[in-house]
Amino acid sequence: ADAARQLVAHSMMAKEEHQRKHHKEIERVQASLAGKTLSDPEFAGEVKHSMLAAMIAAGIISGPDDPKWKTMSAEQAAQLLSESDLDPSKVSDPAVRRALMLAKRIASGDHTAAHELVAHHRVHHEAQVRAAAAKWDGKTLEDPHFGHAVKQSMMKAMMAAGLISGPNDPRWHAMSAEDAAKALAGSGLDPSKVSDPAVRKALMLAHRVAAGDMGAARELAAHHEVHRERHARAREHAEVQERKKELAHKKLTDPSFNAQTKHAMLHALYKAGIIKDMHDPRWQSLTAEEAARMLHDAGLDPTKIDDPVLRRAVELAGHIASGDADAARQLVAHSMMAKEE
């Protein structure tokens, strides 16, 4: 038991140390932005981009190619976001949560809030990119999976530069990742004139990828993957919000809704390996709140969970255990969507 306690204490210390470094890095980036204002087009573009996933999650835009998004200023985006009814405490992505929390201040032209948002977004994004790039360590473009990932991360930039018409263009099919990087490097398209961050990154790294720099290739593939996954999660969140509207008046005091929530929680407990048989009468006699308390007390780290439904259940368990009907509606909406897939 002592060894287990030491292990827990050690992992908590490591986590605190990681958080301390994370905060220091955010403070450092924030300090480097001093003096930047929203009248600086490049900074305003970064502020706006830092709200993109939150705008998708709130259902305000469909994605980075939404025509509404392209014509919107950073302040307009912040204003719309501040008017959305998305609750930051129910959002798992820290960058999305931060955007929701700061939107009102940014909409009113508060530059400190804009600096804070960009700093949070940069640090969070870079950490995700490092983690995504690590799995391609030692790979070269000869590796079919890696070559494909690198090539895919240049497709939007190739279309923006007018080099291909789209994913079905025969020229695109015939190209290798190196061919695409060479064509992009020679396109003459200026990255500073491009608002889509994924396209900008591809343009900035194309020369190095074309010259055979595998570090640049890994960075490009990782950036693309992080953007794609963040937007997919945000879209899923928006769909869940739509689904939640169907459950608008459901409360945990309603026996059938409590049973529905409990079923979703027992499913999560089973997936997490905490219970062996969902249909065991012992578990069936629990309320939704008791099942949620069991999951919450297991102390699982949602950031280490790949399964989206289980991750959401772990994030919401504490809220549901204390009788939060809105969190229960989130969970049930999530599991309804997962069943349909």
Tab-separated table of C-alpha atoms in Angstrom, residues 18-270:
chain	number	residue	atom	x	y	z
A	18	HIS	CA	4.042	19.745	-15.838
A	19	GLN	CA	1.252	22.250	-15.068
A	20	ARG	CA	3.761	24.706	-13.600
A	21	LYS	CA	5.909	24.535	-16.760
A	22	HIS	CA	2.767	24.873	-18.891
A	23	HIS	CA	1.705	28.056	-17.012
A	24	LYS	CA	5.215	29.520	-17.212
A	25	GLU	CA	5.265	28.920	-20.959
A	26	ILE	CA	1.848	30.610	-21.328
A	27	GLU	CA	3.097	33.591	-19.300
A	28	ARG	CA	6.237	33.795	-21.454
A	29	VAL	CA	4.239	33.757	-24.714
A	30	GLN	CA	1.753	36.269	-23.309
A	31	ALA	CA	4.578	38.642	-22.351
A	32	SER	CA	6.014	38.367	-25.880
A	33	LEU	CA	2.676	39.640	-27.280
A	34	ALA	CA	2.736	42.880	-25.238
A	35	GLY	CA	1.817	45.844	-27.403
A	36	LYS	CA	-0.024	43.764	-30.047
A	37	THR	CA	-3.492	45.096	-30.837
A	38	LEU	CA	-6.437	43.899	-32.894
A	39	SER	CA	-5.669	46.589	-35.478
A	40	ASP	CA	-2.575	44.520	-36.422
A	41	PRO	CA	-3.982	42.202	-39.156
A	42	GLU	CA	-1.576	39.333	-38.402
A	43	PHE	CA	-2.326	39.355	-34.660
A	44	ALA	CA	-6.079	39.752	-35.265
A	45	GLY	CA	-5.887	36.747	-37.605
A	46	GLU	CA	-4.280	34.655	-34.876
A	47	VAL	CA	-6.869	35.795	-32.306
A	48	LYS	CA	-9.636	34.833	-34.730
A	49	HIS	CA	-8.043	31.463	-35.469
A	50	SER	CA	-7.764	30.771	-31.716
A	51	MET	CA	-11.588	30.886	-31.617
A	52	LEU	CA	-12.162	28.629	-34.652
A	53	ALA	CA	-12.749	25.337	-32.806
A	54	ALA	CA	-15.005	27.090	-30.263
A	55	MET	CA	-17.047	28.624	-33.115
A	56	ILE	CA	-17.524	25.148	-34.634
A	57	ALA	CA	-18.372	23.612	-31.240
A	58	ALA	CA	-20.979	26.329	-30.623
A	59	GLY	CA	-22.564	25.517	-34.007
A	60	ILE	CA	-21.995	29.096	-35.301
A	61	ILE	CA	-19.939	27.961	-38.310
A	62	SER	CA	-19.487	24.590	-40.009
A	63	GLY	CA	-15.678	24.806	-40.316
A	64	PRO	CA	-12.742	26.898	-41.609
A	65	ASP	CA	-14.219	26.941	-45.147
A	66	ASP	CA	-17.553	28.420	-44.042
A	67	PRO	CA	-18.076	31.648	-46.085
A	68	LYS	CA	-19.348	33.419	-42.913
A	69	TRP	CA	-16.035	32.651	-41.188
A	70	LYS	CA	-13.940	34.021	-44.030
A	71	THR	CA	-15.546	37.481	-43.895
A	72	MET	CA	-15.699	37.771	-40.095
A	73	SER	CA	-13.358	39.946	-38.007
A	74	ALA	CA	-11.853	38.725	-34.707
A	75	GLU	CA	-14.184	41.023	-32.728
A	76	GLN	CA	-17.255	39.796	-34.643
A	77	ALA	CA	-16.278	36.169	-33.968
A	78	ALA	CA	-15.774	36.970	-30.267
A	79	GLN	CA	-19.153	38.719	-30.115
A	80	LEU	CA	-20.992	35.722	-31.618
A	81	LEU	CA	-19.113	33.359	-29.333
A	82	SER	CA	-19.959	35.415	-26.240
A	83	GLU	CA	-23.659	35.183	-27.187
A	84	SER	CA	-23.616	31.384	-27.596
A	85	ASP	CA	-25.096	29.276	-24.797
A	86	LEU	CA	-22.136	26.879	-24.655
A	87	ASP	CA	-21.050	26.349	-21.029
A	88	PRO	CA	-17.211	26.406	-20.708
A	89	SER	CA	-17.306	24.038	-17.713
A	90	LYS	CA	-18.863	21.334	-19.933
A	91	VAL	CA	-16.214	21.608	-22.687
A	92	SER	CA	-13.242	19.230	-22.657
A	93	ASP	CA	-10.852	21.007	-25.049
A	94	PRO	CA	-8.890	23.565	-22.958
A	95	ALA	CA	-8.354	25.868	-25.971
A	96	VAL	CA	-12.116	25.918	-26.690
A	97	ARG	CA	-12.892	26.491	-23.000
A	98	ARG	CA	-10.479	29.439	-22.848
A	99	ALA	CA	-11.993	30.994	-26.009
A	100	LEU	CA	-15.491	30.806	-24.476
A	101	MET	CA	-14.274	32.346	-21.218
A	102	LEU	CA	-12.502	35.278	-22.902
A	103	ALA	CA	-14.876	35.967	-25.827
A	104	LYS	CA	-16.883	38.741	-24.125
A	105	ARG	CA	-13.730	40.699	-23.207
A	106	ILE	CA	-12.222	40.287	-26.691
A	107	ALA	CA	-15.495	41.433	-28.299
A	108	SER	CA	-15.226	44.669	-26.308
A	109	GLY	CA	-11.668	45.211	-27.605
A	110	ASP	CA	-9.743	44.036	-24.509
A	111	HIS	CA	-6.199	43.407	-25.792
A	112	THR	CA	-5.009	41.645	-22.625
A	113	ALA	CA	-7.749	39.026	-23.109
A	114	ALA	CA	-6.678	38.657	-26.760
A	115	HIS	CA	-3.034	38.125	-25.670
A	116	GLU	CA	-4.139	35.538	-23.085
A	117	LEU	CA	-6.209	33.624	-25.643
A	118	VAL	CA	-3.420	33.511	-28.248
A	119	ALA	CA	-0.851	32.441	-25.610
A	120	HIS	CA	-3.107	29.613	-24.372
A	121	HIS	CA	-3.887	28.493	-27.894
A	122	ARG	CA	-0.250	28.507	-29.048
A	123	VAL	CA	1.065	26.588	-26.039
A	124	HIS	CA	-1.761	24.023	-26.129
A	125	HIS	CA	-1.451	23.570	-29.905
A	126	GLU	CA	2.352	23.177	-29.827
A	127	ALA	CA	2.107	20.536	-27.063
A	128	GLN	CA	-0.400	18.576	-29.161
A	129	VAL	CA	1.780	18.933	-32.275
A	130	ARG	CA	4.840	17.616	-30.390
A	131	ALA	CA	2.859	14.579	-29.211
A	132	ALA	CA	1.485	13.930	-32.728
A	133	ALA	CA	4.934	14.329	-34.357
A	134	ALA	CA	6.573	11.917	-31.892
A	135	LYS	CA	4.783	8.933	-33.395
A	136	TRP	CA	6.424	9.609	-36.792
A	137	ASP	CA	9.929	9.605	-35.249
A	138	GLY	CA	12.493	7.990	-37.547
A	139	LYS	CA	10.020	7.710	-40.447
A	140	THR	CA	10.903	8.795	-43.983
A	141	LEU	CA	8.634	9.592	-46.931
A	142	GLU	CA	9.284	6.045	-48.219
A	143	ASP	CA	6.993	4.847	-45.425
A	144	PRO	CA	3.568	4.734	-47.159
A	145	HIS	CA	1.547	5.876	-44.102
A	146	PHE	CA	3.868	8.774	-43.328
A	147	GLY	CA	4.212	9.754	-47.006
A	148	HIS	CA	0.418	9.789	-47.322
A	149	ALA	CA	0.000	11.885	-44.136
A	150	VAL	CA	2.550	14.451	-45.362
A	151	LYS	CA	0.970	14.638	-48.825
A	152	GLN	CA	-2.564	15.034	-47.397
A	153	SER	CA	-1.406	17.925	-45.221
A	154	MET	CA	-0.528	19.865	-48.404
A	155	MET	CA	-3.756	19.269	-50.334
A	156	LYS	CA	-5.621	22.426	-49.254
A	157	ALA	CA	-2.521	24.533	-49.929
A	158	MET	CA	-2.158	22.955	-53.399
A	159	MET	CA	-5.787	23.886	-54.147
A	160	ALA	CA	-5.294	27.422	-52.748
A	161	ALA	CA	-2.254	27.878	-55.030
A	162	GLY	CA	-4.308	26.729	-58.021
A	163	LEU	CA	-1.961	23.769	-58.644
A	164	ILE	CA	-4.744	21.171	-58.463
A	165	SER	CA	-8.522	21.421	-58.790
A	166	GLY	CA	-9.291	19.125	-55.859
A	167	PRO	CA	-8.728	15.663	-54.357
A	168	ASN	CA	-9.887	13.942	-57.573
A	169	ASP	CA	-7.483	15.796	-59.871
A	170	PRO	CA	-5.423	13.155	-61.778
A	171	ARG	CA	-2.297	15.323	-61.252
A	172	TRP	CA	-2.800	15.029	-57.476
A	173	HIS	CA	-3.176	11.239	-57.666
A	174	ALA	CA	0.042	10.900	-59.649
A	175	MET	CA	2.073	13.030	-57.203
A	176	SER	CA	4.293	11.867	-54.366
A	177	ALA	CA	4.676	13.918	-51.171
A	178	GLU	CA	7.996	15.303	-52.505
A	179	ASP	CA	6.379	16.286	-55.831
A	180	ALA	CA	3.646	18.152	-53.958
A	181	ALA	CA	6.180	19.927	-51.715
A	182	LYS	CA	8.295	20.980	-54.722
A	183	ALA	CA	5.233	22.288	-56.597
A	184	LEU	CA	4.065	24.169	-53.497
A	185	ALA	CA	7.522	25.629	-52.806
A	186	GLY	CA	7.607	26.996	-56.347
A	187	SER	CA	4.011	28.301	-56.347
A	188	GLY	CA	4.905	31.819	-55.211
A	189	LEU	CA	1.888	31.940	-52.869
A	190	ASP	CA	2.714	34.225	-49.907
A	191	PRO	CA	1.931	32.532	-46.528
A	192	SER	CA	1.299	35.914	-44.856
A	193	LYS	CA	-1.640	36.466	-47.237
A	194	VAL	CA	-3.323	33.198	-46.236
A	195	SER	CA	-5.849	33.046	-43.374
A	196	ASP	CA	-6.173	29.247	-43.065
A	197	PRO	CA	-3.443	28.170	-40.590
A	198	ALA	CA	-3.107	24.672	-42.080
A	199	VAL	CA	-2.506	26.147	-45.559
A	200	ARG	CA	-0.086	28.718	-44.147
A	201	LYS	CA	1.923	26.027	-42.350
A	202	ALA	CA	2.137	23.904	-45.540
A	203	LEU	CA	3.433	26.923	-47.508
A	204	MET	CA	5.975	27.766	-44.812
A	205	LEU	CA	7.361	24.217	-44.603
A	206	ALA	CA	7.135	23.177	-48.300
A	207	HIS	CA	10.708	24.291	-49.164
A	208	ARG	CA	12.169	22.229	-46.310
A	209	VAL	CA	10.024	19.167	-47.092
A	210	ALA	CA	11.000	19.415	-50.787
A	211	ALA	CA	14.681	19.449	-49.725
A	212	GLY	CA	14.170	16.179	-47.795
A	213	ASP	CA	13.960	17.643	-44.254
A	214	MET	CA	12.105	14.926	-42.302
A	215	GLY	CA	11.734	17.139	-39.211
A	216	ALA	CA	9.734	19.616	-41.310
A	217	ALA	CA	7.695	16.753	-42.821
A	218	ARG	CA	6.857	15.412	-39.331
A	219	GLU	CA	5.902	18.885	-38.115
A	220	LEU	CA	3.643	19.438	-41.136
A	221	ALA	CA	1.861	16.069	-40.797
A	222	ALA	CA	1.423	16.641	-37.041
A	223	HIS	CA	-0.032	20.156	-37.507
A	224	HIS	CA	-2.504	18.823	-40.044
A	225	GLU	CA	-3.573	15.958	-37.766
A	226	VAL	CA	-4.036	18.225	-34.724
A	227	HIS	CA	-6.178	20.716	-36.701
A	228	ARG	CA	-8.264	17.940	-38.248
A	229	GLU	CA	-8.919	16.175	-34.933
A	230	ARG	CA	-9.696	19.387	-33.067
A	231	HIS	CA	-12.247	20.417	-35.716
A	232	ALA	CA	-13.778	16.924	-35.797
A	233	ARG	CA	-14.184	17.022	-31.983
A	234	ALA	CA	-15.696	20.500	-32.200
A	235	ARG	CA	-18.187	19.361	-34.874
A	236	GLU	CA	-19.118	16.383	-32.712
A	237	HIS	CA	-19.689	18.774	-29.801
A	238	ALA	CA	-22.004	20.905	-31.977
A	239	GLU	CA	-23.990	17.794	-32.984
A	240	VAL	CA	-24.309	16.797	-29.327
A	241	GLN	CA	-25.681	20.275	-28.513
A	242	GLU	CA	-28.328	19.803	-31.248
A	243	ARG	CA	-29.185	16.361	-29.875
A	244	LYS	CA	-29.380	17.781	-26.350
A	245	LYS	CA	-32.222	20.071	-27.433
A	246	GLU	CA	-34.402	16.952	-27.845
A	247	LEU	CA	-33.736	16.208	-24.155
A	248	ALA	CA	-34.264	19.826	-23.066
A	249	HIS	CA	-36.726	19.236	-20.232
A	250	LYS	CA	-35.360	15.920	-18.943
A	251	LYS	CA	-34.332	15.836	-15.297
A	252	LEU	CA	-32.602	13.223	-13.159
A	253	THR	CA	-35.719	13.088	-10.970
A	254	ASP	CA	-37.541	11.595	-13.991
A	255	PRO	CA	-37.134	7.800	-13.476
A	256	SER	CA	-36.861	6.909	-17.177
A	257	PHE	CA	-34.234	9.613	-17.858
A	258	ASN	CA	-32.334	8.604	-14.714
A	259	ALA	CA	-32.308	5.016	-16.024
A	260	GLN	CA	-31.111	6.202	-19.444
A	261	THR	CA	-28.269	8.183	-17.831
A	262	LYS	CA	-27.404	5.260	-15.540
A	263	HIS	CA	-27.242	2.915	-18.552
A	264	ALA	CA	-24.735	5.258	-20.273
A	265	MET	CA	-22.686	5.453	-17.048
A	266	LEU	CA	-22.693	1.655	-16.518
A	267	HIS	CA	-21.540	1.271	-20.120
A	268	ALA	CA	-18.638	3.651	-19.349
A	269	LEU	CA	-17.792	1.757	-16.120
A	270	TYR	CA	-17.738	-1.485	-18.128
